[in-house]
mmCIF file of C-alpha atoms in Angstrom:
data_model
loop_
_atom_site.group_PDB
_atom_site.id
_atom_site.type_symbol
_atom_site.label_atom_id
_atom_site.label_comp_id
_atom_site.label_asym_id
_atom_site.label_seq_id
_atom_site.Cartn_x
_atom_site.Cartn_y
_atom_site.Cartn_z
ATOM 1 C CA TYR S 1185 -45.047 -49.374 8.879
ATOM 2 C CA THR S 1186 -43.139 -50.093 12.102
ATOM 3 C CA ALA S 1187 -42.228 -53.496 13.509
ATOM 4 C CA GLN S 1188 -41.104 -53.666 17.131
ATOM 5 C CA VAL S 1189 -39.246 -56.576 18.630
ATOM 6 C CA SER S 1190 -39.129 -57.060 22.421
ATOM 7 C CA GLY S 1191 -38.317 -59.911 24.777
ATOM 8 C CA SER S 1192 -41.136 -62.054 26.039
ATOM 9 C CA GLY S 1193 -41.772 -61.375 29.689
ATOM 10 C CA GLY S 1194 -39.206 -58.533 29.655
ATOM 11 C CA GLY S 1195 -36.349 -60.728 28.513
ATOM 12 C CA THR S 1196 -33.350 -59.227 26.770
ATOM 13 C CA GLY S 1197 -30.926 -60.381 24.131
ATOM 14 C CA ILE S 1198 -30.091 -60.111 20.459
ATOM 15 C CA ALA S 1199 -33.017 -60.106 18.048
ATOM 16 C CA LEU S 1200 -33.369 -60.409 14.276
ATOM 17 C CA MET S 1201 -36.251 -58.751 12.423
ATOM 18 C CA GLU S 1202 -36.413 -59.316 8.625
ATOM 19 C CA ALA S 1203 -38.415 -57.469 5.994
ATOM 20 C CA TYR S 1204 -38.632 -58.586 2.337
ATOM 21 C CA ASP S 1205 -40.088 -56.975 -0.777
ATOM 22 C CA THR S 1206 -41.507 -59.960 -2.650
ATOM 23 C CA GLY S 1207 -42.680 -57.841 -5.641
ATOM 24 C CA GLY S 1208 -46.312 -58.830 -4.961
ATOM 25 C CA SER S 1209 -48.079 -55.537 -5.579
ATOM 26 C CA THR S 1210 -47.686 -53.511 -8.765
ATOM 27 C CA GLY S 1211 -45.662 -50.379 -8.098
ATOM 28 C CA ALA S 1212 -45.082 -51.126 -4.415
ATOM 29 C CA ARG S 1213 -41.559 -51.763 -3.237
ATOM 30 C CA LEU S 1214 -39.388 -51.491 -0.170
ATOM 31 C CA VAL S 1215 -37.144 -48.487 -0.590
ATOM 32 C CA ASN S 1216 -36.056 -47.819 3.050
ATOM 33 C CA LEU S 1217 -35.139 -49.921 5.984
ATOM 34 C CA SER S 1218 -34.126 -48.590 9.408
ATOM 35 C CA ALA S 1219 -33.382 -49.982 12.856
ATOM 36 C CA ARG S 1220 -33.023 -48.164 16.143
ATOM 37 C CA SER S 1221 -31.385 -49.847 19.033
ATOM 38 C CA ALA S 1222 -28.659 -49.634 21.705
ATOM 39 C CA VAL S 1223 -25.129 -49.397 20.362
ATOM 40 C CA GLY S 1224 -22.692 -51.109 22.663
ATOM 41 C CA THR S 1225 -19.108 -52.232 22.183
ATOM 42 C CA GLY S 1226 -17.496 -55.364 20.786
ATOM 43 C CA GLY S 1227 -20.203 -57.745 19.538
ATOM 44 C CA ASP S 1228 -22.949 -55.480 20.880
ATOM 45 C CA ILE S 1229 -22.950 -52.897 18.046
ATOM 46 C CA LEU S 1230 -25.937 -52.071 15.827
ATOM 47 C CA ILE S 1231 -26.014 -54.116 12.619
ATOM 48 C CA ALA S 1232 -28.487 -54.096 9.774
ATOM 49 C CA GLY S 1233 -28.316 -56.288 6.654
ATOM 50 C CA PHE S 1234 -29.555 -55.499 3.205
ATOM 51 C CA VAL S 1235 -29.418 -57.072 -0.238
ATOM 52 C CA VAL S 1236 -28.964 -55.435 -3.616
ATOM 53 C CA THR S 1237 -30.674 -57.462 -6.372
ATOM 54 C CA GLY S 1238 -30.885 -57.230 -10.146
ATOM 55 C CA SER S 1239 -28.361 -54.631 -11.112
ATOM 56 C CA THR S 1240 -25.969 -52.117 -9.473
ATOM 57 C CA ARG S 1241 -27.850 -49.735 -7.299
ATOM 58 C CA ALA S 1242 -27.130 -46.486 -5.478
ATOM 59 C CA VAL S 1243 -27.905 -46.519 -1.756
ATOM 60 C CA LEU S 1244 -27.765 -43.944 1.017
ATOM 61 C CA VAL S 1245 -26.683 -45.517 4.323
ATOM 62 C CA ARG S 1246 -26.740 -43.500 7.529
ATOM 63 C CA GLY S 1247 -25.664 -44.048 11.087
ATOM 64 C CA ILE S 1248 -27.523 -41.568 13.281
ATOM 65 C CA GLY S 1249 -26.798 -40.625 16.861
ATOM 66 C CA PRO S 1250 -26.712 -36.950 17.853
ATOM 67 C CA THR S 1251 -29.661 -35.961 15.609
ATOM 68 C CA LEU S 1252 -31.858 -38.426 17.466
ATOM 69 C CA ALA S 1253 -32.040 -35.903 20.299
ATOM 70 C CA VAL S 1254 -34.015 -33.589 18.002
ATOM 71 C CA PHE S 1255 -36.726 -36.275 18.016
ATOM 72 C CA GLY S 1256 -36.697 -36.632 21.783
ATOM 73 C CA VAL S 1257 -34.589 -39.788 21.948
ATOM 74 C CA GLU S 1258 -32.624 -39.795 25.200
ATOM 75 C CA GLY S 1259 -29.196 -41.360 25.529
ATOM 76 C CA ALA S 1260 -28.328 -41.148 21.817
ATOM 77 C CA ILE S 1261 -24.784 -42.178 20.890
ATOM 78 C CA THR S 1262 -22.737 -38.995 20.609
ATOM 79 C CA ASP S 1263 -20.292 -40.021 17.830
ATOM 80 C CA PRO S 1264 -21.338 -42.989 15.684
ATOM 81 C CA ARG S 1265 -19.028 -44.661 13.171
ATOM 82 C CA LEU S 1266 -20.644 -46.303 10.091
ATOM 83 C CA GLN S 1267 -19.097 -49.216 8.260
ATOM 84 C CA VAL S 1268 -20.522 -51.181 5.371
ATOM 85 C CA TYR S 1269 -19.233 -54.740 4.642
ATOM 86 C CA ASP S 1270 -19.930 -57.117 1.768
ATOM 87 C CA SER S 1271 -20.840 -60.821 2.193
ATOM 88 C CA ALA S 1272 -17.134 -61.780 2.221
ATOM 89 C CA ASN S 1273 -16.735 -59.484 5.317
ATOM 90 C CA ARG S 1274 -14.686 -56.995 3.291
ATOM 91 C CA LEU S 1275 -15.012 -53.379 4.292
ATOM 92 C CA VAL S 1276 -16.692 -51.544 1.377
ATOM 93 C CA ALA S 1277 -16.724 -48.040 2.943
ATOM 94 C CA GLU S 1278 -16.838 -46.285 6.288
ATOM 95 C CA ASN S 1279 -17.624 -42.790 7.578
ATOM 96 C CA ASP S 1280 -17.299 -40.846 10.803
ATOM 97 C CA ASN S 1281 -18.879 -37.365 10.634
ATOM 98 C CA TRP S 1282 -20.845 -37.242 7.425
ATOM 99 C CA SER S 1283 -20.162 -33.615 6.529
ATOM 100 C CA SER S 1284 -16.410 -34.220 6.378
ATOM 101 C CA ALA S 1285 -16.926 -36.601 3.448
ATOM 102 C CA ALA S 1286 -15.786 -35.376 0.056
ATOM 103 C CA ASN S 1287 -19.360 -35.943 -1.314
ATOM 104 C CA SER S 1288 -21.184 -34.368 1.684
ATOM 105 C CA ALA S 1289 -23.194 -32.027 -0.642
ATOM 106 C CA ASN S 1290 -24.383 -35.038 -2.638
ATOM 107 C CA ILE S 1291 -25.248 -36.908 0.625
ATOM 108 C CA ALA S 1292 -27.368 -33.981 1.803
ATOM 109 C CA ALA S 1293 -29.105 -33.585 -1.585
ATOM 110 C CA THR S 1294 -29.761 -37.352 -1.818
ATOM 111 C CA ALA S 1295 -31.197 -37.361 1.713
ATOM 112 C CA ARG S 1296 -33.676 -34.672 0.763
ATOM 113 C CA SER S 1297 -34.627 -36.546 -2.466
ATOM 114 C CA VAL S 1298 -35.444 -39.817 -0.642
ATOM 115 C CA GLY S 1299 -37.344 -38.082 2.205
ATOM 116 C CA ALA S 1300 -34.756 -38.501 4.913
ATOM 117 C CA PHE S 1301 -34.559 -35.938 7.705
ATOM 118 C CA ALA S 1302 -31.688 -33.453 7.470
ATOM 119 C CA LEU S 1303 -28.445 -33.863 9.406
ATOM 120 C CA THR S 1304 -26.619 -30.939 10.987
ATOM 121 C CA ASP S 1305 -23.738 -29.656 8.952
ATOM 122 C CA GLY S 1306 -20.634 -30.264 10.975
ATOM 123 C CA GLY S 1307 -22.487 -32.797 13.155
ATOM 124 C CA LYS S 1308 -21.170 -36.201 14.191
ATOM 125 C CA ASP S 1309 -23.769 -38.382 12.495
ATOM 126 C CA ALA S 1310 -22.363 -40.693 9.771
ATOM 127 C CA ALA S 1311 -23.504 -41.261 6.231
ATOM 128 C CA LEU S 1312 -22.359 -42.941 3.003
ATOM 129 C CA LEU S 1313 -23.661 -42.626 -0.589
ATOM 130 C CA LEU S 1314 -22.615 -45.775 -2.331
ATOM 131 C CA THR S 1315 -23.102 -47.494 -5.688
ATOM 132 C CA LEU S 1316 -23.129 -51.253 -4.993
ATOM 133 C CA PRO S 1317 -23.220 -54.325 -7.243
ATOM 134 C CA PRO S 1318 -25.747 -57.040 -6.469
ATOM 135 C CA GLY S 1319 -24.950 -58.876 -3.236
ATOM 136 C CA ALA S 1320 -25.542 -59.006 0.479
ATOM 137 C CA TYR S 1321 -24.222 -56.251 2.786
ATOM 138 C CA THR S 1322 -24.176 -55.278 6.429
ATOM 139 C CA ALA S 1323 -24.193 -51.745 7.789
ATOM 140 C CA GLN S 1324 -22.615 -51.524 11.219
ATOM 141 C CA VAL S 1325 -22.796 -48.646 13.702
ATOM 142 C CA SER S 1326 -20.331 -48.537 16.551
ATOM 143 C CA GLY S 1327 -19.140 -45.677 18.764
ATOM 144 C CA VAL S 1328 -15.950 -43.721 18.132
ATOM 145 C CA ASN S 1329 -13.628 -44.276 21.175
ATOM 146 C CA ALA S 1330 -16.050 -47.037 22.369
ATOM 147 C CA THR S 1331 -18.875 -44.583 23.107
ATOM 148 C CA THR S 1332 -22.306 -46.168 23.573
ATOM 149 C CA GLY S 1333 -25.916 -45.082 23.365
ATOM 150 C CA VAL S 1334 -28.980 -45.299 21.180
ATOM 151 C CA GLY S 1335 -28.289 -45.328 17.416
ATOM 152 C CA LEU S 1336 -30.264 -45.575 14.214
ATOM 153 C CA ILE S 1337 -29.207 -47.265 10.929
ATOM 154 C CA GLU S 1338 -30.983 -46.211 7.760
ATOM 155 C CA VAL S 1339 -30.658 -47.727 4.277
ATOM 156 C CA TYR S 1340 -32.392 -45.958 1.386
ATOM 157 C CA GLU S 1341 -32.533 -47.093 -2.213
ATOM 158 C CA VAL S 1342 -31.699 -44.086 -4.371
ATOM 159 C CA PRO S 1343 -33.887 -43.740 -7.453
#
């Protein structure tokens, strides 16, 4: 499913769209959340919140920019930085250029296993494979050296 948020009468501003898995249907659950929007500077970066419930969970979090061009998205951010914060606003982890991460092979394998599109090896997209305790988190995408453009945040629960 896709939910689109736009300003009434062409208005602009900051919007919040929330999606919850209430556990209503047997076997159905929310395992991926993504948001595509403009990535600016300062307070105008791309932010997505997510909550880990129950027990510790592995998640794949990605901040996509350059690979969006493959899908015809114009004006994609050329060098996104991904940061994940906990509810106390403590930096949990960050990445710039996913394939330079020590666990890049695991990131690529996990992306395939959860159905995420592949990222270019050596590319400037960002990704983190994390094991998080229960709690609320935010994933934030900003531009390296204050670059701007269209970005995508993805959060996948890893089985």
